[in-house]
Coordinates of C-alpha atoms and ligand atoms in Angstrom, one line a residue:
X1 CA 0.0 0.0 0.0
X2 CA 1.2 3.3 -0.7
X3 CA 2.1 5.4 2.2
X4 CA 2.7 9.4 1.9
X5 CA 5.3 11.2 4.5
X6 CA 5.3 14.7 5.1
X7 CA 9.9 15.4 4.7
X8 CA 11.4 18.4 7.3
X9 CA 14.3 18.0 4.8
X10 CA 12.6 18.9 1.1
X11 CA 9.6 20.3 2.5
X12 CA 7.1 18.5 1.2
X13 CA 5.0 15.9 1.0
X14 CA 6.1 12.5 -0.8
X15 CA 5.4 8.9 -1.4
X16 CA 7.5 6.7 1.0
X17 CA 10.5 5.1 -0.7
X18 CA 12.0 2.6 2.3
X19 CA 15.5 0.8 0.9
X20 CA 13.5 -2.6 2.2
X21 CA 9.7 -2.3 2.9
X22 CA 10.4 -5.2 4.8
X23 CA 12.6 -4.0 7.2
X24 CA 11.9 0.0 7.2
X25 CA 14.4 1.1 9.7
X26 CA 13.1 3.8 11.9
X27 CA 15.1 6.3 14.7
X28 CA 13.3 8.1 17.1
X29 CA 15.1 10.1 19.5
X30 CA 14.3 9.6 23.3
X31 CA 14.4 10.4 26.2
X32 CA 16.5 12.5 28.6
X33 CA 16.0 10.7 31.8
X34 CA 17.3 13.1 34.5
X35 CA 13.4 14.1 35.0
X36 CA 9.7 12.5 34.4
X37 CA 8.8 13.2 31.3
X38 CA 6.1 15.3 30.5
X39 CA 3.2 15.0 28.4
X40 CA 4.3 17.2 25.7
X41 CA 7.2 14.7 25.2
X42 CA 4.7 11.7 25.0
X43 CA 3.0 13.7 22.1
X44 CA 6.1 12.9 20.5
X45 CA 6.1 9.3 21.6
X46 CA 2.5 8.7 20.6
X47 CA 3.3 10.3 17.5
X48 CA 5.9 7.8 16.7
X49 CA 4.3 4.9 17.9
X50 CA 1.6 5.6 15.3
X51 CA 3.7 6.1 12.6
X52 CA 5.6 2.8 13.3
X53 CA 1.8 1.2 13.6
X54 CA 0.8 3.0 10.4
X55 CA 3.2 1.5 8.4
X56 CA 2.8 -2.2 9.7
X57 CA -0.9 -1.8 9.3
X58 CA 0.0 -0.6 5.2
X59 CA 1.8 -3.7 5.5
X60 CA 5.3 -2.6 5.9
X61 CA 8.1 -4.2 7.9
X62 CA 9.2 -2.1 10.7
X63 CA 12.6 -2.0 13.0
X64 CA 12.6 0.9 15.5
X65 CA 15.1 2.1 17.5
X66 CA 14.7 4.4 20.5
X67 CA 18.1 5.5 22.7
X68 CA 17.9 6.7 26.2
X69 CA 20.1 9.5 26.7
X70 CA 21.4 8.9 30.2
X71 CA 24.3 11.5 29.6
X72 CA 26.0 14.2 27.8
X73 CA 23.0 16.2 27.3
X74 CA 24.2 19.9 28.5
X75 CA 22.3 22.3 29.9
X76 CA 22.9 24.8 27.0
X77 CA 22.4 23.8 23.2
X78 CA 25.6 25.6 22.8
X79 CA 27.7 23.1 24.6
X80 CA 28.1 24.7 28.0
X81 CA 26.7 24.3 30.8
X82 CA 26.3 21.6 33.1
X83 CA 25.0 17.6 31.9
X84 CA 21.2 17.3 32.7
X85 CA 21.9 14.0 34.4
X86 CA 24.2 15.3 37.0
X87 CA 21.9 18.6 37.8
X88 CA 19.1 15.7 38.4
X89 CA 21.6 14.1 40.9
X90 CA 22.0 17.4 42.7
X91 CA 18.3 17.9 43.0
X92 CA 17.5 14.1 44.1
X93 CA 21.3 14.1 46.3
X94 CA 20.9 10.7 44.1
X95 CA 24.1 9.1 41.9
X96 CA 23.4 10.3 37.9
X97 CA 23.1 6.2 37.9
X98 CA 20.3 6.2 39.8
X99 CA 18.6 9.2 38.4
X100 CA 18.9 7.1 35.4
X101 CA 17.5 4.2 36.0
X102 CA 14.2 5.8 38.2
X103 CA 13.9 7.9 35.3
X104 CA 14.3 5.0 32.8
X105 CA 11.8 3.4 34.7
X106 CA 9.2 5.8 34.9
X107 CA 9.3 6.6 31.5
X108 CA 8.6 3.3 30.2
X109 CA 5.8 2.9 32.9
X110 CA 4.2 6.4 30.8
X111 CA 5.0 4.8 27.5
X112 CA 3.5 1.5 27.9
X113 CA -0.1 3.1 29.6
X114 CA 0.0 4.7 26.6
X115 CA -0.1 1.5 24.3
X116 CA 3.1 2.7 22.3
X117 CA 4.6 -0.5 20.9
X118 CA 8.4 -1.4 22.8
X119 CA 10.9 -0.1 20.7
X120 CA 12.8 -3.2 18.8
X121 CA 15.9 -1.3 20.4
X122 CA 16.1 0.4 23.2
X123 CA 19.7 1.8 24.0
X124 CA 20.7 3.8 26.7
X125 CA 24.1 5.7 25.1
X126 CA 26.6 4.6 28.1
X127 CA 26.4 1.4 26.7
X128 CA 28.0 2.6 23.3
X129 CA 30.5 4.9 24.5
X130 CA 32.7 2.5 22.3
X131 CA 31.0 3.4 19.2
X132 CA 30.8 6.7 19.7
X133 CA 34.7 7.4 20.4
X134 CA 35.0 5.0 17.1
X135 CA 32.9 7.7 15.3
X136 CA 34.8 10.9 16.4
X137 CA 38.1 8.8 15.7
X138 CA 36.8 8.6 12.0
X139 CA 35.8 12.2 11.7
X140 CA 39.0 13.4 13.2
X141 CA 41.2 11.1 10.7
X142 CA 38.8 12.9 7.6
X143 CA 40.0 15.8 9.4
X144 CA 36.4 17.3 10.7
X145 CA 37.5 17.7 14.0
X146 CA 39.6 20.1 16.2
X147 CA 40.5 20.1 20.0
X148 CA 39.6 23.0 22.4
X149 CA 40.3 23.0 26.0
X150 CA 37.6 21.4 26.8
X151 CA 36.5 19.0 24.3
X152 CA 37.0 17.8 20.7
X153 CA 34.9 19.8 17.9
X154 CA 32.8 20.0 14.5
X155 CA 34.3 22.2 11.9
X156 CA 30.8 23.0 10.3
X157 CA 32.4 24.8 8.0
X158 CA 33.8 22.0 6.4
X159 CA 30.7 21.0 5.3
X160 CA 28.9 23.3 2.6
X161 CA 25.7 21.5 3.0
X162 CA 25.7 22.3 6.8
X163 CA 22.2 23.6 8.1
X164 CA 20.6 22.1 5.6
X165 CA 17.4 20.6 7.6
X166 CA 16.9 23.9 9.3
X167 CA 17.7 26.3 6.4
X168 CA 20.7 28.1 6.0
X169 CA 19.1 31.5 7.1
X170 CA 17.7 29.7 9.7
X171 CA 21.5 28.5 11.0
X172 CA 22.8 31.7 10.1
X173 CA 20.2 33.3 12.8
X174 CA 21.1 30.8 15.1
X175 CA 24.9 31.7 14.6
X176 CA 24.3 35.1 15.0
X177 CA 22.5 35.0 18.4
X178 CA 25.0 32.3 19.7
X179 CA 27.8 34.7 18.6
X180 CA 27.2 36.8 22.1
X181 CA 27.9 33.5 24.5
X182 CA 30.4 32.2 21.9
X183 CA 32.9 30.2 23.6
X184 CA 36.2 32.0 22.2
X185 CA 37.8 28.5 21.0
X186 CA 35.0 27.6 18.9
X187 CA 35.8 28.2 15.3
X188 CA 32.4 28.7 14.3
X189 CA 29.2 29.4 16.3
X190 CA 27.8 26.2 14.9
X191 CA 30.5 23.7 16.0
X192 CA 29.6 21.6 18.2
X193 CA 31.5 19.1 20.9
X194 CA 31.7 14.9 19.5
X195 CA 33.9 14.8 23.1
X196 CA 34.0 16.5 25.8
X197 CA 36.4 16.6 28.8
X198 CA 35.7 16.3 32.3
X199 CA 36.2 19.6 34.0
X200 CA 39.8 19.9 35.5
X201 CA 40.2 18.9 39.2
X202 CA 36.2 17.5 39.4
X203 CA 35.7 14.0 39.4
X204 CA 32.0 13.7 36.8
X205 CA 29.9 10.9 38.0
X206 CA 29.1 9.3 34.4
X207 CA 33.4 9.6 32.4
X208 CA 35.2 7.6 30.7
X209 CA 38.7 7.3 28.7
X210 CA 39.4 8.1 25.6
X211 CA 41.9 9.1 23.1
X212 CA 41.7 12.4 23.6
X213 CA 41.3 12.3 27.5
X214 CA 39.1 11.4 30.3
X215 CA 35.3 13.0 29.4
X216 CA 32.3 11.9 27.7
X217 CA 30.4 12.1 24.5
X218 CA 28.2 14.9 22.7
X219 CA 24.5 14.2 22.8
X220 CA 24.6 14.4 19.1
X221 CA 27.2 12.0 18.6
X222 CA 24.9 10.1 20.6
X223 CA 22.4 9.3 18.3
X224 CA 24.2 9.3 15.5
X225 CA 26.6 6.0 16.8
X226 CA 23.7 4.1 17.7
X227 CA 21.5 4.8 14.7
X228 CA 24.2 3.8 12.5
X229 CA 25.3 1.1 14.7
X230 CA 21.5 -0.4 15.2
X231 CA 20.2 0.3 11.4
X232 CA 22.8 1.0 9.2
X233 CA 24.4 4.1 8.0
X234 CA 21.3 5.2 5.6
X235 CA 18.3 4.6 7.5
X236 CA 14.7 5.1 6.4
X237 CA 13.0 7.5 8.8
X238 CA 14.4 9.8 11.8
X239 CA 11.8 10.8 14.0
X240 CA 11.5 13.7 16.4
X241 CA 9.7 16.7 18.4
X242 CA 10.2 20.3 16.3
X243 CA 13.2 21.5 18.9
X244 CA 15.4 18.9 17.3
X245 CA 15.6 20.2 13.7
X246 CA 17.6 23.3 14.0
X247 CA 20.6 21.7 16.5
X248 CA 20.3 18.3 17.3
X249 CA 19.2 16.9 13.7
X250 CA 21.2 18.9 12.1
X251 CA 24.7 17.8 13.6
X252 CA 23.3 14.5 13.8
X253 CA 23.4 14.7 9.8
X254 CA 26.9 16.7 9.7
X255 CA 28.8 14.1 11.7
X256 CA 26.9 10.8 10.3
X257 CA 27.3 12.2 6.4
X258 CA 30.7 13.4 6.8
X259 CA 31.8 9.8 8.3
X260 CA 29.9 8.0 6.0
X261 CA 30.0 9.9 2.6
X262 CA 26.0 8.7 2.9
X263 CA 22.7 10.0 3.1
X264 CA 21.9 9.7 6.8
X265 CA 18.0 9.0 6.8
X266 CA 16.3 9.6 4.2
X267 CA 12.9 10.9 6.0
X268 CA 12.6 13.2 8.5
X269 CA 9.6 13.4 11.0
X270 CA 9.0 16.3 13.4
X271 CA 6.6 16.4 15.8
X272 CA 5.1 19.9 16.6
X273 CA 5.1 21.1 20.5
X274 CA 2.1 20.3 22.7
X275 CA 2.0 24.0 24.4
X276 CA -0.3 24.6 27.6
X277 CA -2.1 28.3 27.1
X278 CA -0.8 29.7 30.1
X279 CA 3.1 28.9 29.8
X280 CA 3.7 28.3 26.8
X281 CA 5.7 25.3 25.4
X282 CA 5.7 22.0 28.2
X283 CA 8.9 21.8 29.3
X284 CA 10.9 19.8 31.7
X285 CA 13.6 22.9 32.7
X286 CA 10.6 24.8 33.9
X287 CA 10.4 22.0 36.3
X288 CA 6.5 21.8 36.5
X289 CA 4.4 20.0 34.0
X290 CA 1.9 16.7 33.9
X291 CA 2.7 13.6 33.4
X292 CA 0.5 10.9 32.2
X293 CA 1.2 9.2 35.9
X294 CA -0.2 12.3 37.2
X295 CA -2.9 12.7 35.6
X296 CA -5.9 13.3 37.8
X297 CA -7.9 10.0 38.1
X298 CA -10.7 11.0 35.6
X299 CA -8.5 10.7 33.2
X300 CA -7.4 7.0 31.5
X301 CA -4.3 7.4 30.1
X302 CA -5.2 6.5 26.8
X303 CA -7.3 9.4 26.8
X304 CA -4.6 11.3 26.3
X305 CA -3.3 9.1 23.4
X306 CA -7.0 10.0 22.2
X307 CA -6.1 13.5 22.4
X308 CA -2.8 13.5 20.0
X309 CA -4.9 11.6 17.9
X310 CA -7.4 14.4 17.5
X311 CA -4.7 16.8 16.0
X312 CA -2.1 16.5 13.0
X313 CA 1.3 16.0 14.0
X314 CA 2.6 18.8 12.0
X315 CA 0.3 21.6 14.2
X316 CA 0.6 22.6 17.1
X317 CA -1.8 20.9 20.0
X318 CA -2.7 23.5 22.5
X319 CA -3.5 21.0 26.1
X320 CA -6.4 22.2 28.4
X321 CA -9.0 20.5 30.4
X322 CA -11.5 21.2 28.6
X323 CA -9.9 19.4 25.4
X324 CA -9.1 16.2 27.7
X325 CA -12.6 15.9 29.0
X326 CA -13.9 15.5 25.4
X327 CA -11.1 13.1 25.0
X328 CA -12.1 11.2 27.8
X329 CA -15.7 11.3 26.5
X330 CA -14.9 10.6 23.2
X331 CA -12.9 7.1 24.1
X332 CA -15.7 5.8 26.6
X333 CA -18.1 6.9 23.8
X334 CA -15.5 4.8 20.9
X335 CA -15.5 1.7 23.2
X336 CA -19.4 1.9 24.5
X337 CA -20.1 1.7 20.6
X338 CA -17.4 -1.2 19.8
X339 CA -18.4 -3.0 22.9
X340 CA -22.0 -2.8 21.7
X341 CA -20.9 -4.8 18.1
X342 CA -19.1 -7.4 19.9
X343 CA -21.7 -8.1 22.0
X344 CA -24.3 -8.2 18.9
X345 CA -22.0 -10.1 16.5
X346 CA -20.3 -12.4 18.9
X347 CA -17.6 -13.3 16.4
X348 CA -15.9 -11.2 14.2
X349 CA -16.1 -11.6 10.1
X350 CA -13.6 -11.9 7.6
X351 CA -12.1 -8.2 7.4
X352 CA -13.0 -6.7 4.0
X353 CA -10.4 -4.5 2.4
X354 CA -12.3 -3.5 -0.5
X355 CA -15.2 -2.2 1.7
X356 CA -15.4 1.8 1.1
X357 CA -14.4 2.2 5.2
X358 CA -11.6 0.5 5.1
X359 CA -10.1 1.7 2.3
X360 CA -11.3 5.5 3.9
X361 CA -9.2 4.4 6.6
X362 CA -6.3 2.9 4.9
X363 CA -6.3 6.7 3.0
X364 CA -6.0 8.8 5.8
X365 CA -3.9 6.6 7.8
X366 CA -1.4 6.7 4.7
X367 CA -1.9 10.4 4.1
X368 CA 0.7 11.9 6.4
X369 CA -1.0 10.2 9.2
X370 CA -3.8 12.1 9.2
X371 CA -5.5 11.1 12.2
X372 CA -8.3 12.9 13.1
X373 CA -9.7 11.6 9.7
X374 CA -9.3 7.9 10.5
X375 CA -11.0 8.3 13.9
X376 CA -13.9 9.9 12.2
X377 CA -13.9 6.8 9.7
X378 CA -14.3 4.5 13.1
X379 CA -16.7 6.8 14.1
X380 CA -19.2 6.6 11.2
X381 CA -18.0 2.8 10.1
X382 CA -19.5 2.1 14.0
X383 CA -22.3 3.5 14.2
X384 CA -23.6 2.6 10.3
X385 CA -26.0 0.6 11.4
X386 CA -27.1 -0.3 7.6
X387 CA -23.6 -2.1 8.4
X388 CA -23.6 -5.6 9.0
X389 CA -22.4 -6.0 12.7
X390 CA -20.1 -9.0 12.1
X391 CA -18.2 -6.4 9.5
X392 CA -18.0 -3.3 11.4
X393 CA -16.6 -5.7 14.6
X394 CA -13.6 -6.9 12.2
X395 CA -12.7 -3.6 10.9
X396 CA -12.7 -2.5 14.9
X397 CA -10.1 -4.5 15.6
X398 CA -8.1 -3.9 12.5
X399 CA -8.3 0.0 12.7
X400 CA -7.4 -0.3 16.6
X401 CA -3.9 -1.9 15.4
X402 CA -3.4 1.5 14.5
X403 CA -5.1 3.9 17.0
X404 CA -4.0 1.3 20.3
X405 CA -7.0 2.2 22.2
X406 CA -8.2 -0.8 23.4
X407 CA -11.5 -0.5 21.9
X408 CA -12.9 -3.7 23.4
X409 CA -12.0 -2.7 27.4
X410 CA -14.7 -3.1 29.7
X411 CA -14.6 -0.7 32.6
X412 CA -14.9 -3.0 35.7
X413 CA -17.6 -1.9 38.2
X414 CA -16.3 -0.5 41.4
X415 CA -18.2 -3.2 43.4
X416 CA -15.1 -6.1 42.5
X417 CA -13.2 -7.0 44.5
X418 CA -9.7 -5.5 45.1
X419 CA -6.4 -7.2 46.7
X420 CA -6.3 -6.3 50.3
X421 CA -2.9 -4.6 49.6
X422 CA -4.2 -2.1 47.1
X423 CA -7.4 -1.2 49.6
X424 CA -5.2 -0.3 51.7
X425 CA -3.5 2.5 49.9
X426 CA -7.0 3.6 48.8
X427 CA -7.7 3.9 52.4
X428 CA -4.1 5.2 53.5
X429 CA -4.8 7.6 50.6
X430 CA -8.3 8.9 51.6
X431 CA -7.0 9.8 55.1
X432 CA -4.2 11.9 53.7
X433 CA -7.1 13.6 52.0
X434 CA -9.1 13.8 55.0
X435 CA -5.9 15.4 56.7
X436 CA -5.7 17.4 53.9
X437 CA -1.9 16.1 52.5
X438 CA -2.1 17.0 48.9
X439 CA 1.0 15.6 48.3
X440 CA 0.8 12.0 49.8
X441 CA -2.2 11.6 48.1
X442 CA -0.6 12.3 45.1
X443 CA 2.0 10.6 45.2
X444 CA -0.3 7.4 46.4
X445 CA -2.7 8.2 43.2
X446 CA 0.8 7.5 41.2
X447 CA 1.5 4.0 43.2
X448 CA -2.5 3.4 42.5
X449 CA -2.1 4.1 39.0
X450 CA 1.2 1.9 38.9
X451 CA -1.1 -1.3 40.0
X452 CA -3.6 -0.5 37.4
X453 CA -6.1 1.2 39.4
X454 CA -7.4 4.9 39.0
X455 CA -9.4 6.6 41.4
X456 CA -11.7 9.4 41.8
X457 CA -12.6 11.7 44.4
X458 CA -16.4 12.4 45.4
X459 CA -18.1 13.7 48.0
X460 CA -19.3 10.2 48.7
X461 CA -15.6 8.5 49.1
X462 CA -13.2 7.4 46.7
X463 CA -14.0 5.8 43.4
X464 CA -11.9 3.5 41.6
X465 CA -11.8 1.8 38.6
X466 CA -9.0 -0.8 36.8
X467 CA -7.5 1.0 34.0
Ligands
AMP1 P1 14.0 15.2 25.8 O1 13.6 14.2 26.9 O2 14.0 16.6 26.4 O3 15.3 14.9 25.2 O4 12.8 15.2 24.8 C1 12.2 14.0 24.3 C2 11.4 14.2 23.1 O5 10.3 15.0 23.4 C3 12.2 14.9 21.9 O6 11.8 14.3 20.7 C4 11.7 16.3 22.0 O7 11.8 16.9 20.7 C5 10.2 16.1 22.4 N1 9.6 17.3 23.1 C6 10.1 18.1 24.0 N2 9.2 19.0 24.4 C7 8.0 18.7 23.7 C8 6.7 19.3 23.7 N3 6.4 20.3 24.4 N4 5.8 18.8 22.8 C9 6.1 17.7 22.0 N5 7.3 17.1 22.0 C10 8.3 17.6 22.8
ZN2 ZN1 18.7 12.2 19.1

């Protein structure tokens, strides 16, 4: 089936070309794990989980690859400035290994409620510091590379394509505002660190040796070894939120073509920001934002995944309450309707591609992943009722290989039965209410939510339901 891809890099909509449509390599950049991640970032995660599920579902092969970045990822896009992981270990007075791993943790907890599919690899980067000191040694023996006194750089200017992704007047703008904090070494504002050192006479929690000294690697660098190393050094599709394109995806490509001599991904994918009307873009540096394990019991997870759905990836998705109520509303009303043809039909029938639905759905699935169509399609396919049941019941299932909603959950009644254990927090919880500790509750709400049960509050008690 064809399948049509919206490209940052020629700015425009094409039909996908994979090198293998059997094994369509895929990167997706991931996480920084010094801090939960917020659910702006899982826009981007949902995002890309539908796109890998798209093309499966058009009957592609898919290979995905996801890194953890669990170091080297500086405060400041221009190099400086302290590594995110070893601020979270300040904060926490925890080692950067630990913030890691809780951070690892938590984020995969987020990523599964949200149905996205495992990544086929997942790679924290200290496990290929190896590769990545391989790949600066090959760009310093092409003669990229120069040392400063505090790391090894990018000549950019050895490239002529440089910038490309972003624009060249887009890099140039980005130059000039960097020129005012330009570290003096730098030979251009652009350049960029493949190595840095560890500061002189301060022992980093997360170093290791090199050729060049004692340090660790640039967060570009990063990505680039393990895409290359995982996929290959062309890969089909590199995936990521709208703050890469300018800095990260751009050296990404400098380093990885100028290794290589080859295209570094063919496709690129950028997710627009999910921004909250009061603040602005969600970010984690502002140090308060939602998560999806925070989100107040009401609320299913998936309702958020709901939500992106709702919304092109290429525009902007503005977050309020209002918007995740309807979500809400709109999944229960999705399932109550599914549910319902199950029930009727009992067993499902063969699917029917050539039905006008399907192929409806096929179209906008294909087109750019235009979402908010292909919901609509499951919307109207469900409740045809000039449909026979059996039908629409198949094409439920095969549409929610896509959309991961789990169409055919049943809310359990609050009058089951729960595990002594987990009526216990409820009730642990209800008193911290009852002494008015915000904060306990909360953070019982998240251990809830961890065991798969959300609750609400009402002026009657606490109402909970599996999710
Ligand atoms: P980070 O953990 O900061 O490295 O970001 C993880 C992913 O989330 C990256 O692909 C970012 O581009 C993306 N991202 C960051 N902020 C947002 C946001 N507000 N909305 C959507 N995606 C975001
Ligand atoms: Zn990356």
């Amino acid at each position: 089936m064809k399948f049509y891809l919206y490209n940052t890099m020629t700015h425009e909509k094409s039909e996908f070309r994979p090198l293998n449509p059997e094994d369509v390599t895929i990167y997706t950049c991931g996480p920084t794990v010094y801090h939960y991640a917020h659910i702006g970032n899982m826009r981007t995660y949902v995002m890309e989980d539908v796109l890998v599920r798209a093309l499966r579902f058009c009957g592609y092969g898919v290979r995905r690859c996801m890194n953890i970045t669990d170091v080297g990822h500086l405060v400041s896009d221009a190099d400086d400035g302290e590594d995110k992981m070893e601020v979270g270990a300040r904060r926490e007075g925890k080692s950067a290994w630990d913030i890691a791993k809780f951070y690892t943790e938590a984020f995969m907890k987020d990523y599964r409620a949200l149905n996205c599919l495992p990544p086929d690899i997942l790679c924290p980067a200290t496990e290929y510091i190896d590769e990545m000191i391989k790949l600066a040694l090959t760009l310093e023996k092409k003669g990229y590379t120069y040392a400063t006194s505090d790391g090894i750089y990018f000549d950019t200017s050895k490239l002529p394509d440089y910038g490309r992704l972003a624009g060249r007047k887009h890099i140039e703008g980005i130059q000039e505002g960097a020129r005012v904090a330009l570290n003096s070494e730098k030979r251009n504002a652009a350049d960029f660190a493949v190595w840095k050192f560890s500061p002189k006479n301060q022992k980093r929690q997360m170093e290791w040796p090199s050729p060049w000294g004692t340090g660790f690697p640039g967060w570009h660098m990063e990505c680039s070894a393990m895409a290359m190393k995982n996929l290959g050094e062309t890969i089909d599709i590199h995936c990521g939120g709208e703050d890469h394109v300018a800095v990260h995806h751009t050296n990404e490509i400098a380093q990885s073509e100028a290794a290589t001599g080859k295209t570094f991904a063919d496709y690129w994918m950028h997710i627009r920001f999910l921004i909250t009307g009061d603040q602005g873009k969600m970010s984690k540096s502002k140090g308060e934002f939602l998560t999806v394990a925070t989100l107040p019991a009401e609320f299913e997870p998936l309702a958020y995944r709901y939500y992106c759905l709702q919304t092109h990836y290429r525009k902007q998705l503005e977050f309020t309450w209002k918007g995740m109520k309807a979500a809400q509303q709109g999944l229960t009303g999705l399932r109550t309707a599914a549910l319902r043809i199950k029930k009727e039909a009992g067993t499902p029938a063969m699917l029917n591609r050539e039905a006008e639905y399907f192929k409806k759905f096929a179209s906008a699935v294909s087109e750019d992943l235009n979402m908010s169509a292909a919901l609509a399609v499951v919307w109207e396919t469900l409740k045809d009722n000039q449909l026979p049941t059996a039908d629409r019941y198949a094409f439920a299932i095969a549409a929610d290989t896509v959309l991961a909603l789990d169409l055919f959950k049943e809310t359990v009644p609050a009058t089951e039965e729960l595990p002594e254990e987990i009526m216990s927090i409820i009730k642990e919880r209800e008193q911290a209410r009852k002494m008015k500790d915000w904060k306990k509750s909360d953070e019982l709400r998240a251990v809830l939510m961890e065991k798969g049960i959300s609750v609400k509050d009402t002026p009657e008690g606490t109402e909970w339901k599996k999710i």
